PDB file of C-alpha atoms in Angstrom:
ATOM      1  CA  MET B 156      18.504 -29.876 -14.718  1.00  0.00           C
ATOM      2  CA  THR B 157      19.617 -31.256 -11.396  1.00  0.00           C
ATOM      3  CA  TRP B 158      17.876 -28.863  -8.363  1.00  0.00           C
ATOM      4  CA  ASN B 159      19.045 -27.879  -5.211  1.00  0.00           C
ATOM      5  CA  PRO B 160      15.726 -28.074  -3.153  1.00  0.00           C
ATOM      6  CA  SER B 161      17.513 -26.545  -0.253  1.00  0.00           C
ATOM      7  CA  ARG B 162      18.510 -23.643  -2.000  1.00  0.00           C
ATOM      8  CA  TYR B 163      15.197 -23.101  -3.879  1.00  0.00           C
ATOM      9  CA  ASP B 164      13.351 -23.306  -0.549  1.00  0.00           C
ATOM     10  CA  GLU B 165      15.808 -20.781   1.164  1.00  0.00           C
ATOM     11  CA  LYS B 166      16.437 -18.188  -1.725  1.00  0.00           C
ATOM     12  CA  HIS B 167      13.320 -18.249  -4.016  1.00  0.00           C
ATOM     13  CA  ALA B 168      10.201 -18.227  -1.831  1.00  0.00           C
ATOM     14  CA  TYR B 169       8.663 -15.826  -4.043  1.00  0.00           C
ATOM     15  CA  VAL B 170       7.859 -18.608  -6.950  1.00  0.00           C
ATOM     16  CA  TRP B 171       5.279 -20.001  -4.314  1.00  0.00           C
ATOM     17  CA  ASN B 172       4.505 -16.686  -2.188  1.00  0.00           C
ATOM     18  CA  LEU B 173       3.324 -14.914  -5.707  1.00  0.00           C
ATOM     19  CA  ALA B 174       0.575 -17.699  -6.382  1.00  0.00           C
ATOM     20  CA  ALA B 175      -1.878 -16.757  -3.897  1.00  0.00           C
ATOM     21  CA  ASP B 176      -4.422 -15.010  -6.722  1.00  0.00           C
ATOM     22  CA  LEU B 177      -3.834 -18.327  -8.593  1.00  0.00           C
ATOM     23  CA  ILE B 178      -4.728 -20.591  -5.766  1.00  0.00           C
ATOM     24  CA  ASP B 179      -7.969 -18.221  -5.634  1.00  0.00           C
ATOM     25  CA  LEU B 180      -8.629 -18.880  -9.089  1.00  0.00           C
ATOM     26  CA  LEU B 181      -8.171 -22.495  -8.752  1.00  0.00           C
ATOM     27  CA  SER B 182     -10.650 -22.137  -6.050  1.00  0.00           C
ATOM     28  CA  PRO B 183     -10.124 -25.441  -4.263  1.00  0.00           C
ATOM     29  CA  LYS B 184     -13.212 -27.278  -2.552  1.00  0.00           C
ATOM     30  CA  PRO B 185     -13.298 -29.297   0.367  1.00  0.00           C
ATOM     31  CA  GLY B 186     -13.169 -33.297  -0.959  1.00  0.00           C
ATOM     32  CA  GLU B 187     -11.665 -32.384  -4.270  1.00  0.00           C
ATOM     33  CA  ARG B 188      -9.221 -34.330  -5.621  1.00  0.00           C
ATOM     34  CA  ILE B 189      -6.719 -31.576  -6.947  1.00  0.00           C
ATOM     35  CA  LEU B 190      -3.232 -32.533  -8.900  1.00  0.00           C
ATOM     36  CA  ASP B 191      -0.213 -29.938  -8.461  1.00  0.00           C
ATOM     37  CA  LEU B 192       1.684 -30.601 -11.613  1.00  0.00           C
ATOM     38  CA  GLY B 193       5.527 -29.583 -11.230  1.00  0.00           C
ATOM     39  CA  CYS B 194       5.010 -29.232  -7.508  1.00  0.00           C
ATOM     40  CA  GLY B 195       8.865 -28.550  -6.554  1.00  0.00           C
ATOM     41  CA  THR B 196       9.142 -28.468  -3.042  1.00  0.00           C
ATOM     42  CA  GLY B 197       5.126 -28.893  -2.231  1.00  0.00           C
ATOM     43  CA  HIS B 198       4.328 -25.524  -0.407  1.00  0.00           C
ATOM     44  CA  LEU B 199       1.240 -24.937  -2.904  1.00  0.00           C
ATOM     45  CA  THR B 200       0.144 -28.666  -2.503  1.00  0.00           C
ATOM     46  CA  GLY B 201       0.254 -27.997   0.555  1.00  0.00           C
ATOM     47  CA  ARG B 202      -1.943 -24.641   0.426  1.00  0.00           C
ATOM     48  CA  ILE B 203      -4.417 -26.516  -1.505  1.00  0.00           C
ATOM     49  CA  ALA B 204      -4.702 -29.629   0.981  1.00  0.00           C
ATOM     50  CA  ALA B 205      -5.204 -26.754   3.833  1.00  0.00           C
ATOM     51  CA  LEU B 206      -8.280 -25.704   1.872  1.00  0.00           C
ATOM     52  CA  GLY B 207      -9.828 -29.601   2.346  1.00  0.00           C
ATOM     53  CA  ALA B 208      -8.902 -30.468  -0.926  1.00  0.00           C
ATOM     54  CA  GLU B 209      -7.047 -33.974  -1.656  1.00  0.00           C
ATOM     55  CA  GLY B 210      -3.789 -32.341  -2.726  1.00  0.00           C
ATOM     56  CA  VAL B 211      -1.339 -34.575  -5.268  1.00  0.00           C
ATOM     57  CA  GLY B 212       1.991 -33.384  -6.057  1.00  0.00           C
ATOM     58  CA  ILE B 213       4.055 -34.688  -8.861  1.00  0.00           C
ATOM     59  CA  ASP B 214       7.586 -33.597 -10.025  1.00  0.00           C
ATOM     60  CA  ALA B 215      10.260 -35.166 -12.373  1.00  0.00           C
ATOM     61  CA  SER B 216      12.986 -33.823  -9.982  1.00  0.00           C
ATOM     62  CA  ALA B 217      13.886 -36.579  -7.265  1.00  0.00           C
ATOM     63  CA  GLU B 218      15.316 -33.820  -5.171  1.00  0.00           C
ATOM     64  CA  MET B 219      12.507 -31.907  -5.281  1.00  0.00           C
ATOM     65  CA  ILE B 220       9.905 -34.807  -4.461  1.00  0.00           C
ATOM     66  CA  ALA B 221      12.452 -35.464  -1.492  1.00  0.00           C
ATOM     67  CA  GLN B 222      11.592 -32.421   0.130  1.00  0.00           C
ATOM     68  CA  ALA B 223       8.387 -31.667  -0.763  1.00  0.00           C
ATOM     69  CA  ARG B 224       7.837 -35.118   1.330  1.00  0.00           C
ATOM     70  CA  LYS B 225      10.219 -33.530   3.955  1.00  0.00           C
ATOM     71  CA  ASN B 226       7.937 -30.561   3.884  1.00  0.00           C
ATOM     72  CA  TYR B 227       4.693 -32.185   4.095  1.00  0.00           C
ATOM     73  CA  PRO B 228       5.079 -35.826   5.137  1.00  0.00           C
ATOM     74  CA  ASP B 229       1.372 -35.970   5.169  1.00  0.00           C
ATOM     75  CA  LEU B 230       0.613 -35.494   1.708  1.00  0.00           C
ATOM     76  CA  ARG B 231       1.165 -37.560  -1.293  1.00  0.00           C
ATOM     77  CA  PHE B 232       4.018 -36.774  -4.042  1.00  0.00           C
ATOM     78  CA  GLU B 233       5.109 -38.784  -6.689  1.00  0.00           C
ATOM     79  CA  ILE B 234       8.001 -38.466  -9.111  1.00  0.00           C
ATOM     80  CA  GLN B 235       6.548 -38.350 -12.649  1.00  0.00           C
ATOM     81  CA  ASP B 236       7.179 -37.038 -15.723  1.00  0.00           C
ATOM     82  CA  ALA B 237       4.997 -34.294 -17.276  1.00  0.00           C
ATOM     83  CA  ARG B 238       4.809 -35.360 -20.640  1.00  0.00           C
ATOM     84  CA  VAL B 239       3.607 -39.175 -19.494  1.00  0.00           C
ATOM     85  CA  PHE B 240       2.384 -38.661 -16.002  1.00  0.00           C
ATOM     86  CA  ARG B 241      -0.597 -41.228 -15.123  1.00  0.00           C
ATOM     87  CA  PHE B 242      -3.143 -42.024 -12.145  1.00  0.00           C
ATOM     88  CA  ASN B 243      -5.857 -44.589 -11.873  1.00  0.00           C
ATOM     89  CA  LEU B 244      -8.188 -42.081 -10.660  1.00  0.00           C
ATOM     90  CA  PRO B 245      -9.356 -38.554 -12.529  1.00  0.00           C
ATOM     91  CA  PHE B 246      -8.876 -35.466 -10.972  1.00  0.00           C
ATOM     92  CA  ASP B 247     -11.608 -32.414 -10.241  1.00  0.00           C
ATOM     93  CA  ALA B 248      -8.591 -30.025 -11.188  1.00  0.00           C
ATOM     94  CA  VAL B 249      -4.983 -30.079 -12.494  1.00  0.00           C
ATOM     95  CA  PHE B 250      -3.222 -27.136 -11.413  1.00  0.00           C
ATOM     96  CA  SER B 251       0.501 -25.828 -11.988  1.00  0.00           C
ATOM     97  CA  ASN B 252       2.509 -23.028 -11.055  1.00  0.00           C
ATOM     98  CA  ALA B 253       5.800 -21.983 -12.503  1.00  0.00           C
ATOM     99  CA  ALA B 254       6.507 -25.373 -14.266  1.00  0.00           C
ATOM    100  CA  LEU B 255       5.264 -25.818 -17.799  1.00  0.00           C
ATOM    101  CA  HIS B 256       7.535 -23.917 -19.242  1.00  0.00           C
ATOM    102  CA  TRP B 257      10.359 -26.352 -18.568  1.00  0.00           C
ATOM    103  CA  VAL B 258       9.030 -28.542 -20.913  1.00  0.00           C
ATOM    104  CA  LYS B 259       9.435 -28.044 -24.626  1.00  0.00           C
ATOM    105  CA  GLU B 260       6.877 -30.553 -25.805  1.00  0.00           C
ATOM    106  CA  PRO B 261       3.620 -28.976 -24.430  1.00  0.00           C
ATOM    107  CA  GLU B 262       1.075 -31.196 -26.554  1.00  0.00           C
ATOM    108  CA  ARG B 263       2.313 -34.161 -24.600  1.00  0.00           C
ATOM    109  CA  VAL B 264       1.594 -32.617 -21.528  1.00  0.00           C
ATOM    110  CA  ILE B 265      -1.588 -30.911 -22.563  1.00  0.00           C
ATOM    111  CA  ALA B 266      -2.798 -34.871 -23.698  1.00  0.00           C
ATOM    112  CA  CYS B 267      -1.977 -36.182 -20.030  1.00  0.00           C
ATOM    113  CA  ILE B 268      -3.604 -33.427 -18.217  1.00  0.00           C
ATOM    114  CA  ASP B 269      -6.947 -34.023 -20.348  1.00  0.00           C
ATOM    115  CA  ARG B 270      -6.752 -37.859 -19.786  1.00  0.00           C
ATOM    116  CA  ALA B 271      -6.165 -36.971 -16.180  1.00  0.00           C
ATOM    117  CA  LEU B 272      -9.428 -34.560 -15.516  1.00  0.00           C
ATOM    118  CA  LYS B 273     -13.025 -35.783 -15.029  1.00  0.00           C
ATOM    119  CA  PRO B 274     -15.494 -34.406 -17.654  1.00  0.00           C
ATOM    120  CA  GLY B 275     -16.034 -30.557 -16.681  1.00  0.00           C
ATOM    121  CA  GLY B 276     -12.723 -30.499 -14.584  1.00  0.00           C
ATOM    122  CA  ARG B 277     -10.972 -27.558 -14.767  1.00  0.00           C
ATOM    123  CA  PHE B 278      -6.968 -26.851 -15.679  1.00  0.00           C
ATOM    124  CA  VAL B 279      -5.611 -23.899 -14.139  1.00  0.00           C
ATOM    125  CA  ALA B 280      -1.544 -22.555 -14.653  1.00  0.00           C
ATOM    126  CA  GLU B 281       0.627 -20.045 -14.640  1.00  0.00           C
ATOM    127  CA  PHE B 282       3.833 -20.087 -16.428  1.00  0.00           C
ATOM    128  CA  GLY B 283       6.745 -18.023 -18.361  1.00  0.00           C
ATOM    129  CA  GLY B 284       4.856 -17.040 -21.651  1.00  0.00           C
ATOM    130  CA  LYS B 285       6.462 -14.950 -24.683  1.00  0.00           C
ATOM    131  CA  GLY B 286       9.051 -12.376 -23.845  1.00  0.00           C
ATOM    132  CA  ASN B 287       9.619 -13.891 -20.206  1.00  0.00           C
ATOM    133  CA  ILE B 288      13.375 -13.052 -19.284  1.00  0.00           C
ATOM    134  CA  ALA B 289      14.102 -11.660 -22.298  1.00  0.00           C
ATOM    135  CA  ARG B 290      16.398  -9.251 -21.024  1.00  0.00           C
ATOM    136  CA  ILE B 291      18.064 -11.653 -18.683  1.00  0.00           C
ATOM    137  CA  VAL B 292      18.594 -14.481 -21.574  1.00  0.00           C
ATOM    138  CA  GLY B 293      19.816 -11.889 -23.833  1.00  0.00           C
ATOM    139  CA  ALA B 294      22.528 -10.760 -21.247  1.00  0.00           C
ATOM    140  CA  ILE B 295      23.960 -14.245 -20.576  1.00  0.00           C
ATOM    141  CA  LYS B 296      23.914 -14.664 -24.520  1.00  0.00           C
ATOM    142  CA  ALA B 297      26.132 -11.622 -24.806  1.00  0.00           C
ATOM    143  CA  ALA B 298      28.338 -12.262 -21.931  1.00  0.00           C
ATOM    144  CA  CYS B 299      28.977 -15.807 -23.409  1.00  0.00           C
ATOM    145  CA  GLN B 300      30.157 -14.055 -26.743  1.00  0.00           C
ATOM    146  CA  ALA B 301      32.364 -11.939 -24.703  1.00  0.00           C
ATOM    147  CA  VAL B 302      34.142 -14.326 -22.896  1.00  0.00           C
ATOM    148  CA  GLY B 303      34.580 -16.254 -26.256  1.00  0.00           C
ATOM    149  CA  SER B 304      31.950 -19.163 -25.528  1.00  0.00           C
ATOM    150  CA  PRO B 305      28.585 -18.389 -27.735  1.00  0.00           C
ATOM    151  CA  LEU B 306      25.818 -19.763 -26.330  1.00  0.00           C
ATOM    152  CA  LYS B 307      24.060 -22.572 -27.811  1.00  0.00           C
ATOM    153  CA  GLU B 308      20.274 -21.962 -28.906  1.00  0.00           C
ATOM    154  CA  GLU B 309      19.577 -25.921 -27.764  1.00  0.00           C
ATOM    155  CA  SER B 310      20.914 -25.421 -24.470  1.00  0.00           C
ATOM    156  CA  ILE B 311      17.970 -22.582 -23.522  1.00  0.00           C
ATOM    157  CA  PRO B 312      15.577 -25.050 -21.555  1.00  0.00           C
ATOM    158  CA  TRP B 313      12.220 -22.868 -21.782  1.00  0.00           C
ATOM    159  CA  TYR B 314       9.466 -23.037 -23.546  1.00  0.00           C
ATOM    160  CA  PHE B 315       7.376 -19.378 -23.725  1.00  0.00           C
ATOM    161  CA  PRO B 316       4.464 -19.623 -25.676  1.00  0.00           C
ATOM    162  CA  SER B 317       2.208 -16.714 -26.550  1.00  0.00           C
ATOM    163  CA  LEU B 318      -1.319 -16.313 -25.399  1.00  0.00           C
ATOM    164  CA  GLY B 319      -2.807 -17.386 -28.931  1.00  0.00           C
ATOM    165  CA  GLU B 320      -0.325 -20.177 -29.347  1.00  0.00           C
ATOM    166  CA  TYR B 321      -1.197 -21.897 -26.089  1.00  0.00           C
ATOM    167  CA  ALA B 322      -4.943 -21.536 -25.822  1.00  0.00           C
ATOM    168  CA  ALA B 323      -5.082 -22.987 -29.705  1.00  0.00           C
ATOM    169  CA  LEU B 324      -3.179 -26.221 -28.398  1.00  0.00           C
ATOM    170  CA  LEU B 325      -5.457 -26.667 -25.158  1.00  0.00           C
ATOM    171  CA  GLU B 326      -8.555 -26.188 -27.568  1.00  0.00           C
ATOM    172  CA  ARG B 327      -7.347 -28.780 -29.806  1.00  0.00           C
ATOM    173  CA  ASN B 328      -7.075 -31.181 -27.494  1.00  0.00           C
ATOM    174  CA  GLY B 329     -10.512 -30.564 -25.906  1.00  0.00           C
ATOM    175  CA  LEU B 330     -10.084 -28.007 -23.228  1.00  0.00           C
ATOM    176  CA  ALA B 331     -11.998 -24.947 -23.527  1.00  0.00           C
ATOM    177  CA  VAL B 332     -10.636 -21.811 -22.540  1.00  0.00           C
ATOM    178  CA  ASN B 333     -12.263 -19.828 -19.922  1.00  0.00           C
ATOM    179  CA  GLU B 334      -9.889 -17.163 -18.868  1.00  0.00           C
ATOM    180  CA  ALA B 335      -6.066 -16.456 -20.319  1.00  0.00           C
ATOM    181  CA  PHE B 336      -4.008 -13.666 -19.654  1.00  0.00           C
ATOM    182  CA  LEU B 337      -0.412 -12.579 -20.493  1.00  0.00           C
ATOM    183  CA  PHE B 338       1.456 -10.328 -18.024  1.00  0.00           C
ATOM    184  CA  GLU B 339       4.208  -8.490 -17.359  1.00  0.00           C
ATOM    185  CA  ARG B 340       5.334  -9.030 -13.498  1.00  0.00           C
ATOM    186  CA  PRO B 341       8.521  -7.575 -12.568  1.00  0.00           C
ATOM    187  CA  THR B 342       9.680  -9.851  -9.684  1.00  0.00           C
ATOM    188  CA  PRO B 343      12.355  -8.646  -6.938  1.00  0.00           C
ATOM    189  CA  LEU B 344      14.698 -11.315  -6.662  1.00  0.00           C
ATOM    190  CA  GLU B 345      15.712 -12.458  -2.712  1.00  0.00           C
ATOM    191  CA  GLY B 346      19.330 -11.810  -1.853  1.00  0.00           C
ATOM    192  CA  GLY B 347      20.299  -8.173  -2.442  1.00  0.00           C
ATOM    193  CA  GLU B 348      23.463  -7.929  -4.630  1.00  0.00           C
ATOM    194  CA  ALA B 349      23.490 -11.635  -4.964  1.00  0.00           C
ATOM    195  CA  GLY B 350      20.135 -11.861  -6.063  1.00  0.00           C
ATOM    196  CA  LEU B 351      20.939 -12.316 -10.141  1.00  0.00           C
ATOM    197  CA  ARG B 352      23.571 -14.454  -9.364  1.00  0.00           C
ATOM    198  CA  ASP B 353      21.358 -16.705  -7.075  1.00  0.00           C
ATOM    199  CA  TRP B 354      19.066 -16.932  -9.745  1.00  0.00           C
ATOM    200  CA  ILE B 355      20.991 -17.714 -12.624  1.00  0.00           C
ATOM    201  CA  GLU B 356      22.653 -20.521 -10.459  1.00  0.00           C
ATOM    202  CA  THR B 357      19.495 -21.747  -9.643  1.00  0.00           C
ATOM    203  CA  PHE B 358      17.421 -21.601 -13.068  1.00  0.00           C
ATOM    204  CA  ALA B 359      19.856 -21.083 -15.500  1.00  0.00           C
ATOM    205  CA  THR B 360      22.722 -23.223 -15.267  1.00  0.00           C
ATOM    206  CA  ASN B 361      21.919 -25.395 -18.645  1.00  0.00           C
ATOM    207  CA  LEU B 362      22.864 -22.012 -20.552  1.00  0.00           C
ATOM    208  CA  LEU B 363      26.355 -21.974 -18.745  1.00  0.00           C
ATOM    209  CA  GLN B 364      27.044 -26.175 -19.384  1.00  0.00           C
ATOM    210  CA  HIS B 365      29.124 -25.206 -22.544  1.00  0.00           C
ATOM    211  CA  VAL B 366      31.392 -22.493 -20.801  1.00  0.00           C
ATOM    212  CA  PRO B 367      34.490 -23.785 -19.371  1.00  0.00           C
ATOM    213  CA  SER B 368      33.972 -23.948 -15.237  1.00  0.00           C
ATOM    214  CA  ASP B 369      36.784 -21.202 -15.293  1.00  0.00           C
ATOM    215  CA  ARG B 370      35.048 -18.755 -17.231  1.00  0.00           C
ATOM    216  CA  ARG B 371      31.538 -18.982 -15.691  1.00  0.00           C
ATOM    217  CA  PRO B 372      32.302 -16.664 -12.675  1.00  0.00           C
ATOM    218  CA  ALA B 373      33.149 -13.946 -15.762  1.00  0.00           C
ATOM    219  CA  VAL B 374      30.065 -14.835 -17.774  1.00  0.00           C
ATOM    220  CA  ILE B 375      28.038 -14.204 -14.464  1.00  0.00           C
ATOM    221  CA  GLN B 376      29.780 -10.813 -13.734  1.00  0.00           C
ATOM    222  CA  LYS B 377      29.707  -9.759 -17.364  1.00  0.00           C
ATOM    223  CA  THR B 378      25.336 -10.369 -17.213  1.00  0.00           C
ATOM    224  CA  GLU B 379      25.195  -8.187 -13.991  1.00  0.00           C
ATOM    225  CA  GLU B 380      27.031  -5.399 -15.700  1.00  0.00           C
ATOM    226  CA  ILE B 381      24.772  -5.581 -18.790  1.00  0.00           C
ATOM    227  CA  LEU B 382      21.691  -5.824 -16.387  1.00  0.00           C
ATOM    228  CA  ARG B 383      22.463  -3.530 -13.566  1.00  0.00           C
ATOM    229  CA  PRO B 384      21.306  -0.125 -15.368  1.00  0.00           C
ATOM    230  CA  ALA B 385      17.787  -1.682 -16.130  1.00  0.00           C
ATOM    231  CA  LEU B 386      17.142  -4.419 -13.438  1.00  0.00           C
ATOM    232  CA  PHE B 387      18.906  -3.449 -10.143  1.00  0.00           C
ATOM    233  CA  GLN B 388      17.028  -0.790  -8.361  1.00  0.00           C
ATOM    234  CA  ASN B 389      17.702   0.347  -4.601  1.00  0.00           C
ATOM    235  CA  GLY B 390      19.886  -2.766  -3.543  1.00  0.00           C
ATOM    236  CA  VAL B 391      17.304  -5.431  -5.477  1.00  0.00           C
ATOM    237  CA  TRP B 392      17.306  -7.192  -8.677  1.00  0.00           C
ATOM    238  CA  GLN B 393      14.216  -7.561 -10.715  1.00  0.00           C
ATOM    239  CA  ALA B 394      13.376 -10.521 -13.070  1.00  0.00           C
ATOM    240  CA  ASP B 395      11.692  -9.370 -16.218  1.00  0.00           C
ATOM    241  CA  TYR B 396       8.910 -11.763 -15.759  1.00  0.00           C
ATOM    242  CA  LYS B 397       6.204 -12.342 -18.487  1.00  0.00           C
ATOM    243  CA  ARG B 398       3.288 -14.949 -17.351  1.00  0.00           C
ATOM    244  CA  LEU B 399       0.570 -16.612 -18.957  1.00  0.00           C
ATOM    245  CA  ARG B 400      -2.068 -17.395 -16.403  1.00  0.00           C
ATOM    246  CA  LEU B 401      -4.871 -19.245 -17.742  1.00  0.00           C
ATOM    247  CA  LYS B 402      -7.918 -21.432 -16.795  1.00  0.00           C
ATOM    248  CA  ALA B 403      -9.611 -24.289 -19.329  1.00  0.00           C
ATOM    249  CA  ILE B 404     -12.170 -26.539 -18.666  1.00  0.00           C
ATOM    250  CA  LYS B 405     -12.439 -30.302 -19.863  1.00  0.00           C
ATOM    251  CA  GLU B 406     -15.216 -30.597 -22.280  1.00  0.00           C
ATOM    252  CA  GLY B 407     -18.339 -32.752 -21.695  1.00  0.00           C
ATOM    253  CA  LYS B 408     -20.773 -32.836 -18.340  1.00  0.00           C
ATOM    254  CA  PRO B 409     -19.643 -33.483 -14.713  1.00  0.00           C
ATOM    255  CA  VAL B 410     -20.118 -37.025 -13.770  1.00  0.00           C
TER     256      VAL B 410
END
């Protein structure tokens, strides 16, 4: 997946603007060392730092990290893969917003999170849960079929677990779940009539890789036709988001 950070910042600010109460759940304290896992263009790392913590951001995308460094030149950002990241010093907390559903190997990610935390440290995250964007994906599948290019299941880049599935993974890896919620959050997309198209071109390009380039506009148009009755209201597209939000504590007494 290749990201366009300028498009991301310009058209998808809701990704971080909707995370204000997730920051409240994290409750950063002055002097704490907090890792923002999958930091994107760095806006939530910046909010964490503004509350007095030492915010460190990592992302697998070199393009996103370059933009994060441009947005927040005084903060530390590194290109690291969520499945294998390492730091010499442990963190008081690991935070992640709208990132973990991009990684299909959750146990590897959780093992890294556990290793990165101090005993008693906390993991606070929100990402797509079971049923997330089910209508959008279903419409894209139907549109691909309609133009003679059926969608291949292996091209779907996301992992949307149930609450029980993910909580069990955390518990097996030494992270005790304190809070966990799976909830619907219909999300207005910016851009008016072009909102769904912009969303697909930013987040769902993997689903169209198998479609010949001359047929892709028809796929997007057909997707819009299918979804318009349910997801387009008063000039605004609504994404059918379902989010998994949780807080877990690493076992062991704080040092």
